[in-house]
PDB file of C-alpha atoms in Angstrom:
ATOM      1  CA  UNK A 164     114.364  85.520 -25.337  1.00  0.00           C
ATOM      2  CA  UNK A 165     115.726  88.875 -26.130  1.00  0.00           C
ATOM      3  CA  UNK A 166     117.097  87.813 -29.338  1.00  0.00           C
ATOM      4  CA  UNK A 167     113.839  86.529 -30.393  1.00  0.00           C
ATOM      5  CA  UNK A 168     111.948  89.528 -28.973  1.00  0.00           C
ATOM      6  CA  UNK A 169     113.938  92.187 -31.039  1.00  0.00           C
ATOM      7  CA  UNK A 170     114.654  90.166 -33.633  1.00  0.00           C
ATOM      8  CA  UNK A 171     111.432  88.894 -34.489  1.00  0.00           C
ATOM      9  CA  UNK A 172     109.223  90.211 -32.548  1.00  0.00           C
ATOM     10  CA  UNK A 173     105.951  89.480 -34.827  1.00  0.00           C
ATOM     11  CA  UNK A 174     107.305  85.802 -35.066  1.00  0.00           C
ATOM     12  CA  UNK A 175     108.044  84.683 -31.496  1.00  0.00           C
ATOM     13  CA  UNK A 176     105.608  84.561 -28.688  1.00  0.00           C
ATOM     14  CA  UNK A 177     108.398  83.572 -26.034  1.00  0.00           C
ATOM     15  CA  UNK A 178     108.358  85.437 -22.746  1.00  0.00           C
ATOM     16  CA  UNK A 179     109.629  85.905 -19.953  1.00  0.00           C
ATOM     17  CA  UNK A 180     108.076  83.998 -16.896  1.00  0.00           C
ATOM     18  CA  UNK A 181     107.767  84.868 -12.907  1.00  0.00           C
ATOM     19  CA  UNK A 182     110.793  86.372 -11.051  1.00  0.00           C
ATOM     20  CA  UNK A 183     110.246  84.923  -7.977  1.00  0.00           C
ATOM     21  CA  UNK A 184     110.593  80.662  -9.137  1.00  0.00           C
ATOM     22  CA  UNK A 185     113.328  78.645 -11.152  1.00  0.00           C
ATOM     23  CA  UNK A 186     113.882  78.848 -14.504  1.00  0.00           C
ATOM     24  CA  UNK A 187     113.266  82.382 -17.019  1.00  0.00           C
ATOM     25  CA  UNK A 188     110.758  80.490 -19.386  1.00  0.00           C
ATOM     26  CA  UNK A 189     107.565  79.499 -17.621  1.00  0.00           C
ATOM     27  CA  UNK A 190     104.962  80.839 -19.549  1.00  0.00           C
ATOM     28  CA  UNK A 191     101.610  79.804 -21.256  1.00  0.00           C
ATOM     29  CA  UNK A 192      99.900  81.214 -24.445  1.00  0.00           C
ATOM     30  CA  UNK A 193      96.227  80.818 -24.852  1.00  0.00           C
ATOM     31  CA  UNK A 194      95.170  79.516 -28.271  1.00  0.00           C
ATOM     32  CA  UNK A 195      91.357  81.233 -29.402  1.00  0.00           C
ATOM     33  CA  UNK A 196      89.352  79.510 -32.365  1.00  0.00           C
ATOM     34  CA  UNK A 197      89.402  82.262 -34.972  1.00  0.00           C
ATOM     35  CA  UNK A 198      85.769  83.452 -33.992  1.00  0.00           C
ATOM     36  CA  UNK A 199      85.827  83.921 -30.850  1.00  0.00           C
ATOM     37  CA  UNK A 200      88.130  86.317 -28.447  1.00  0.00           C
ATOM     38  CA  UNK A 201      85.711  84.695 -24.793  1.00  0.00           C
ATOM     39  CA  UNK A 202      87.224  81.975 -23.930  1.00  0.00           C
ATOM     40  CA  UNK A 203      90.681  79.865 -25.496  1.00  0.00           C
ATOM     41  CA  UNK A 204      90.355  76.579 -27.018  1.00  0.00           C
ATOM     42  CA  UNK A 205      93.727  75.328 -25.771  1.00  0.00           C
ATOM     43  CA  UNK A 206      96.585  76.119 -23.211  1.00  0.00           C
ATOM     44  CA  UNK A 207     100.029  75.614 -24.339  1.00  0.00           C
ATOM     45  CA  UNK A 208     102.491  75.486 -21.635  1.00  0.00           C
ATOM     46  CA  UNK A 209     106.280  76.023 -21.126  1.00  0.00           C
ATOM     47  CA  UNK A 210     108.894  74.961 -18.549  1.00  0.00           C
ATOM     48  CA  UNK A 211     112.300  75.830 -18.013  1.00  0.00           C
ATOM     49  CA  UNK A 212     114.282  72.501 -17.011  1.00  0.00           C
ATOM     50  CA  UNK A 213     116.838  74.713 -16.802  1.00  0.00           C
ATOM     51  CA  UNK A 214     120.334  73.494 -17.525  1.00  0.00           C
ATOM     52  CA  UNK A 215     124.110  74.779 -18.932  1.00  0.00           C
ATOM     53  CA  UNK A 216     125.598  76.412 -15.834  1.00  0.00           C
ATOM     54  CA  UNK A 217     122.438  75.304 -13.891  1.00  0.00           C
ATOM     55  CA  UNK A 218     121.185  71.661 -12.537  1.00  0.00           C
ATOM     56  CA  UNK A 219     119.441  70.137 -15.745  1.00  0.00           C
ATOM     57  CA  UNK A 220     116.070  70.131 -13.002  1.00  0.00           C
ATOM     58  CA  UNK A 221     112.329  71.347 -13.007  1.00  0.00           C
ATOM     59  CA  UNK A 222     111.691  72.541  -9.579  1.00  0.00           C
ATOM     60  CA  UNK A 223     109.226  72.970  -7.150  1.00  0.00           C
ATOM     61  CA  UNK A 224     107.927  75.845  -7.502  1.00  0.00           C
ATOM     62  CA  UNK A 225     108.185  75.828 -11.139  1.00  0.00           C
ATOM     63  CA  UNK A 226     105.425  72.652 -10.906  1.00  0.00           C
ATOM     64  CA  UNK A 227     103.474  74.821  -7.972  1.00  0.00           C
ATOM     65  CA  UNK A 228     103.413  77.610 -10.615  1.00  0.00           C
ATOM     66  CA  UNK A 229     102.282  75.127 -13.062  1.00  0.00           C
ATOM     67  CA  UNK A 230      99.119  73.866 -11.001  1.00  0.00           C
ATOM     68  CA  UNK A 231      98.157  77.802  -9.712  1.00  0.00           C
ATOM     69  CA  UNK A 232      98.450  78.578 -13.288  1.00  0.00           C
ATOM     70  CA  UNK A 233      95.620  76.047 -14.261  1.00  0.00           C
ATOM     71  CA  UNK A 234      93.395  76.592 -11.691  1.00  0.00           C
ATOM     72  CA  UNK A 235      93.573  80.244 -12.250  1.00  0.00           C
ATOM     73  CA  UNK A 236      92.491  79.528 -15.784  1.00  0.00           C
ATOM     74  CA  UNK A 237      90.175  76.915 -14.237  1.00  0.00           C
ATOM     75  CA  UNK A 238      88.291  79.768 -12.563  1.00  0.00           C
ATOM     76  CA  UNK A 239      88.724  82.414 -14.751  1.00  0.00           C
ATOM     77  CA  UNK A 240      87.006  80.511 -17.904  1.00  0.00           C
ATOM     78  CA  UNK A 241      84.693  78.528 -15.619  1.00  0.00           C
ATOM     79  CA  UNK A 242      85.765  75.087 -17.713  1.00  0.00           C
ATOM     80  CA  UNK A 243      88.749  72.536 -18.075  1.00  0.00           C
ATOM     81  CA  UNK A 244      90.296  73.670 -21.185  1.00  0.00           C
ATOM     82  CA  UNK A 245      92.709  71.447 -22.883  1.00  0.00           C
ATOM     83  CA  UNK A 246      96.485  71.320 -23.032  1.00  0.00           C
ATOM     84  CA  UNK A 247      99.833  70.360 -24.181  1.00  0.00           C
ATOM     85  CA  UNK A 248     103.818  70.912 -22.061  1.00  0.00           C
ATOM     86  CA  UNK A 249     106.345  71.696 -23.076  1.00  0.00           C
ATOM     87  CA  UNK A 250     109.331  71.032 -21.387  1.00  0.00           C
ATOM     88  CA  UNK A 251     113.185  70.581 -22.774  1.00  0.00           C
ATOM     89  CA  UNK A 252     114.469  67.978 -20.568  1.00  0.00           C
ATOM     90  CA  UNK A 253     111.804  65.324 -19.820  1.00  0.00           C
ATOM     91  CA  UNK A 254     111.157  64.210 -16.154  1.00  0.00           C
ATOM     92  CA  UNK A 255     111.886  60.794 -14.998  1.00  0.00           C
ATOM     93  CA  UNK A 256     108.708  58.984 -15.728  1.00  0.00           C
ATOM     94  CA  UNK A 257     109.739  58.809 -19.554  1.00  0.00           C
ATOM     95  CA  UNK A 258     111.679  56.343 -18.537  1.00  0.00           C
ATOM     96  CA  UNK A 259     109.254  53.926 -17.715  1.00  0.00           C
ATOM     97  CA  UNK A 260     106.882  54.997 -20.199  1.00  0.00           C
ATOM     98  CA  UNK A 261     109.097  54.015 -23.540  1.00  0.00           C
ATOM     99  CA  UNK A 262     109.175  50.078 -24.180  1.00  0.00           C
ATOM    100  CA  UNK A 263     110.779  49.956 -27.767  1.00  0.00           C
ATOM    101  CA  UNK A 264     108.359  48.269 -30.020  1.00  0.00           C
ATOM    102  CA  UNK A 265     111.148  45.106 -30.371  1.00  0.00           C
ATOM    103  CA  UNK A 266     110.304  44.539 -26.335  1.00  0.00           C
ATOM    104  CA  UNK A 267     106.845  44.430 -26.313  1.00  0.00           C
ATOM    105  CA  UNK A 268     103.306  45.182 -28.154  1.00  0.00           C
ATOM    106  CA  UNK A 269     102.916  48.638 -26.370  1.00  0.00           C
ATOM    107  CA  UNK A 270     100.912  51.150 -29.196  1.00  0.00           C
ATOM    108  CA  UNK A 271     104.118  53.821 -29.316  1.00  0.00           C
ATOM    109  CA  UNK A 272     104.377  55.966 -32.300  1.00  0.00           C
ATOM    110  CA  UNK A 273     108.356  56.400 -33.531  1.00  0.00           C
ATOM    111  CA  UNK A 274     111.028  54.069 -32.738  1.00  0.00           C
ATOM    112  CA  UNK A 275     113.520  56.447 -32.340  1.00  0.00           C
ATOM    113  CA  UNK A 276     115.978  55.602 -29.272  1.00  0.00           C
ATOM    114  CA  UNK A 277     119.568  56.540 -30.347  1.00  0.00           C
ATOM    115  CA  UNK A 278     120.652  58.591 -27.042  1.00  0.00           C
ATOM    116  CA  UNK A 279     118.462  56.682 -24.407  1.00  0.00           C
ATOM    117  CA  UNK A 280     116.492  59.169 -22.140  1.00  0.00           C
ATOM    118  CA  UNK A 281     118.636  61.741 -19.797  1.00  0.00           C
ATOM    119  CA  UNK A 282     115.946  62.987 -17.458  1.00  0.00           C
ATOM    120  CA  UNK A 283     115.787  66.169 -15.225  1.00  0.00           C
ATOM    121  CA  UNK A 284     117.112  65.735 -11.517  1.00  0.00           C
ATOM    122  CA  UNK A 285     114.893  63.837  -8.829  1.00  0.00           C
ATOM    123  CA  UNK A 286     111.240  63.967  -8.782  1.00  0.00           C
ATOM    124  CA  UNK A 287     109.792  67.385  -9.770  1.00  0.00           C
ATOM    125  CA  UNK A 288     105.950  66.152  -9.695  1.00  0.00           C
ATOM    126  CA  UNK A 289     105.281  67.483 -13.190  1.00  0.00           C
ATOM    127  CA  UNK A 290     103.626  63.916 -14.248  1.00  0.00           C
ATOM    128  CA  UNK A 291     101.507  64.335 -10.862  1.00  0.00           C
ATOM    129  CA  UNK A 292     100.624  67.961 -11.732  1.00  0.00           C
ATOM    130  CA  UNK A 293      99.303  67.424 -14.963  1.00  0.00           C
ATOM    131  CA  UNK A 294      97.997  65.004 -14.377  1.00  0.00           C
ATOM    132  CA  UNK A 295      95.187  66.195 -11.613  1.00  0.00           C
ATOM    133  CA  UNK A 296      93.990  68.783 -14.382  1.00  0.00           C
ATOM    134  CA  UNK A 297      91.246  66.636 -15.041  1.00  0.00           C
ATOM    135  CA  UNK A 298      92.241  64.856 -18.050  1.00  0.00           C
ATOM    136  CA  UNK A 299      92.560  67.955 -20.053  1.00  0.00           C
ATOM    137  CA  UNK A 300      96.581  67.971 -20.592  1.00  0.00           C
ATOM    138  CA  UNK A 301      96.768  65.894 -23.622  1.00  0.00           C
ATOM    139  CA  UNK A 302     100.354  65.572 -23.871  1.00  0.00           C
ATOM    140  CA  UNK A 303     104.280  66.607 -22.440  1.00  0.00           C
ATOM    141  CA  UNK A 304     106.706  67.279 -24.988  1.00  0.00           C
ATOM    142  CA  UNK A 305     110.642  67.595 -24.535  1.00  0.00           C
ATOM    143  CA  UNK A 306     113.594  67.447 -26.491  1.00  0.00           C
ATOM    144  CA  UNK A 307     116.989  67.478 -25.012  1.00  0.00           C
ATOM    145  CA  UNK A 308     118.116  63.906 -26.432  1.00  0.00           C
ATOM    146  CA  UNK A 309     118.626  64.855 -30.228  1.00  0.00           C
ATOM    147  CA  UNK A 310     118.574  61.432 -31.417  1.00  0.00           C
ATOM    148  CA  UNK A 311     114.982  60.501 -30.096  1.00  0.00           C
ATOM    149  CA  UNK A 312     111.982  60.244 -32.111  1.00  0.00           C
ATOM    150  CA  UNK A 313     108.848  58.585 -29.825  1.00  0.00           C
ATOM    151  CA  UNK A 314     105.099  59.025 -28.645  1.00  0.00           C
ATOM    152  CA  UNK A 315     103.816  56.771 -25.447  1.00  0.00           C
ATOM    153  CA  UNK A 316     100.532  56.701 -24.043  1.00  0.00           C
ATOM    154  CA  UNK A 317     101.151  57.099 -20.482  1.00  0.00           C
ATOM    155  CA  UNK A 318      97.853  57.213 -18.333  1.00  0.00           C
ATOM    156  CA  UNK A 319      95.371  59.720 -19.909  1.00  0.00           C
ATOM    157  CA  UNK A 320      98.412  61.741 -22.017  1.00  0.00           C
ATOM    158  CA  UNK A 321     101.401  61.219 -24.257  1.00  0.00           C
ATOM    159  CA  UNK A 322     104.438  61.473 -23.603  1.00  0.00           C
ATOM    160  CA  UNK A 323     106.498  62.481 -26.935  1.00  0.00           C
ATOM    161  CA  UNK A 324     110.358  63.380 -27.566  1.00  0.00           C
ATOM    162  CA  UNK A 325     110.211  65.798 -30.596  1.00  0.00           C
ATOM    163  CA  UNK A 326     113.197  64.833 -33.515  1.00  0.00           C
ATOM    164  CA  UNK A 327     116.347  67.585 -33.771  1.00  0.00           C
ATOM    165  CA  UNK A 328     114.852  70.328 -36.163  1.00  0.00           C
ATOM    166  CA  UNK A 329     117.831  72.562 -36.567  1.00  0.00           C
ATOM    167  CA  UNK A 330     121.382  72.648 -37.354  1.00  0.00           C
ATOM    168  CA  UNK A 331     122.937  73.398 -33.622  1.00  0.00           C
ATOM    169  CA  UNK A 332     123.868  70.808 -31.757  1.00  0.00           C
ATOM    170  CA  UNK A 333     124.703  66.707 -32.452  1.00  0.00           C
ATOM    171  CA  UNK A 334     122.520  64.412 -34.588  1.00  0.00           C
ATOM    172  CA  UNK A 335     122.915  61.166 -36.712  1.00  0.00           C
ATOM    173  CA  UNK A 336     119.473  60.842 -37.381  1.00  0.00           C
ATOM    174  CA  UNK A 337     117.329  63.375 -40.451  1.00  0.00           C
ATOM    175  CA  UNK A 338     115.905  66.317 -39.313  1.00  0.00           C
ATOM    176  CA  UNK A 339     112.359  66.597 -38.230  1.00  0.00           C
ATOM    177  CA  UNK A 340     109.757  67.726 -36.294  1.00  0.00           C
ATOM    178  CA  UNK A 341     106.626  66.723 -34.344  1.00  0.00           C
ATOM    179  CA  UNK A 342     103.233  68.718 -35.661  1.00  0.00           C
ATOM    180  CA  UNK A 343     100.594  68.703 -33.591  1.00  0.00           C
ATOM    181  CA  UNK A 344      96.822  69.553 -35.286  1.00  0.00           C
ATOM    182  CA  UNK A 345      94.754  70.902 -32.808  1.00  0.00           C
ATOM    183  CA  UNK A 346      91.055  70.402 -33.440  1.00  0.00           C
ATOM    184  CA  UNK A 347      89.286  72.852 -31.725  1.00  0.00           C
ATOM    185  CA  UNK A 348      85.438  70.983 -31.556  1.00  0.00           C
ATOM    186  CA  UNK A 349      84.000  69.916 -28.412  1.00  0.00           C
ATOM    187  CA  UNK A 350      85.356  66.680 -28.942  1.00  0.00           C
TER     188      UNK A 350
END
């Protein structure tokens, strides 16, 4: 964060989340349409699954934080505004939600499954959590497994594993990334 923030501070948006849960990351940005300042089209969300010297986990309070944070939105816009998470390490339900398209019909998007799927630690709830904001998360996005490339419908969102984009770390497979067009309509 403070690399970014001094470095390039008109370029990054990263900040620094609450003191007092896990993680340094947990943070939202609101996303306006470009003519109007009232009320944001979209929520864009970030969790620290923590990890290196510390459990590879999304706690508690980090998901608590995650659910006050919506609601507080909830009431300050007076509407269910739309979303996406972003997460590094995915929680445990991608798991279940991946069926490579060799095992069964299921509508997934990439076939990408060179590392398998290292989850965070235990149950952390974030599925649960996003899922009670009313159908307005549209998606959870991690990384963490470099050699993934996959979107699955899971219940009313995706879940997606975005491709290795830079040079650090391990990868076999071509660089990439996931883009994600936002149409901000009322549909």
């Amino acid at each position: 964060y403070e690399y970014e923030s001094t470095t390039y501070p008109d370029l990054s948006y990263t900040q620094s989340g609450p003191s007092d849960i896990h993680g340094v990351s947990n943070y939202y940005l609101e996303i306006y349409p470009f003519d109007s300042d009232d009320k944001p089209a979209f929520i864009l969300y970030f969790l620290d699954s923590n990890g290196g010297q510390l459990p590879e986990q999304l706690y508690s309070d980090e998901t608590d934080w995650l659910s006050e944070t919506n609601k507080v939105l909830y009431d300050k816009y007076s509407a269910n505004i739309p979303s996406f998470v972003f997460v590094h390490i995915p929680p445990p339900e991608f798991v279940s939600a991946y069926v490579p398209l060799s095992q069964s019909d299921t509508p997934c998007v990439g076939n990408i499954d060179l590392d398998g799927i290292d989850t965070t630690i235990g149950d952390n709830y974030l599925l649960s959590t996003v899922l009670s904001f009313n159908n307005t998360c549209r998606g959870i996005s991690v990384g963490h497994d470099h050699q993934n490339d996959w979107l699955c419908p899971y219940e009313s969102l995706y879940l997606m594993y975005g491709r290795h984009s830079g040079y650090g770390g391990y990868s076999n497979v071509p660089r990439g990334s996931r883009i994600f067009n936002i149409y901000l309509n009322d549909s």
